[in-house]
Short mmCIF file of C-alpha atoms in Angstrom, two decimals:
data_model
loop_
_atom_site.label_atom_id
_atom_site.label_comp_id
_atom_site.label_asym_id
_atom_site.label_seq_id
_atom_site.Cartn_x
_atom_site.Cartn_y
_atom_site.Cartn_z
CA MET A 144 -3.28 24.33 41.72
CA LYS A 145 -0.53 21.78 41.11
CA LYS A 146 1.33 22.91 44.20
CA LEU A 147 -1.81 22.70 46.33
CA ARG A 148 -2.52 19.21 45.05
CA LYS A 149 1.03 18.15 45.92
CA ILE A 150 0.64 19.54 49.45
CA LEU A 151 -2.71 17.81 49.89
CA LYS A 152 -1.25 14.55 48.64
CA SER A 153 1.64 14.67 51.10
CA LEU A 154 -0.72 15.64 53.94
CA PHE A 155 -2.97 12.72 53.05
CA ALA A 156 0.01 10.37 52.95
CA SER A 157 1.20 11.41 56.41
CA TYR A 158 -2.40 11.24 57.67
CA CYS A 159 -2.65 7.68 56.39
CA ARG A 160 0.61 6.74 58.09
CA THR A 161 -0.47 8.29 61.39
CA PHE A 162 -4.08 7.17 61.50
CA LYS A 163 -4.04 4.04 59.35
CA ASP A 164 -5.78 2.05 62.10
CA VAL A 165 -8.32 4.78 62.93
CA PRO A 166 -11.34 5.19 60.64
CA PRO A 167 -11.51 8.72 59.16
CA GLY A 168 -15.02 9.19 60.53
CA ALA A 169 -13.70 8.97 64.09
CA LEU A 170 -11.80 12.24 63.66
CA PHE A 171 -14.77 14.34 62.56
#
């Protein structure tokens, strides 16, 4: 679980960098 959490955290961080000016709702 720790590894998965780490992966999710890094994914979320890169997501925030890429889409920081796009509201999350716009992607779904």
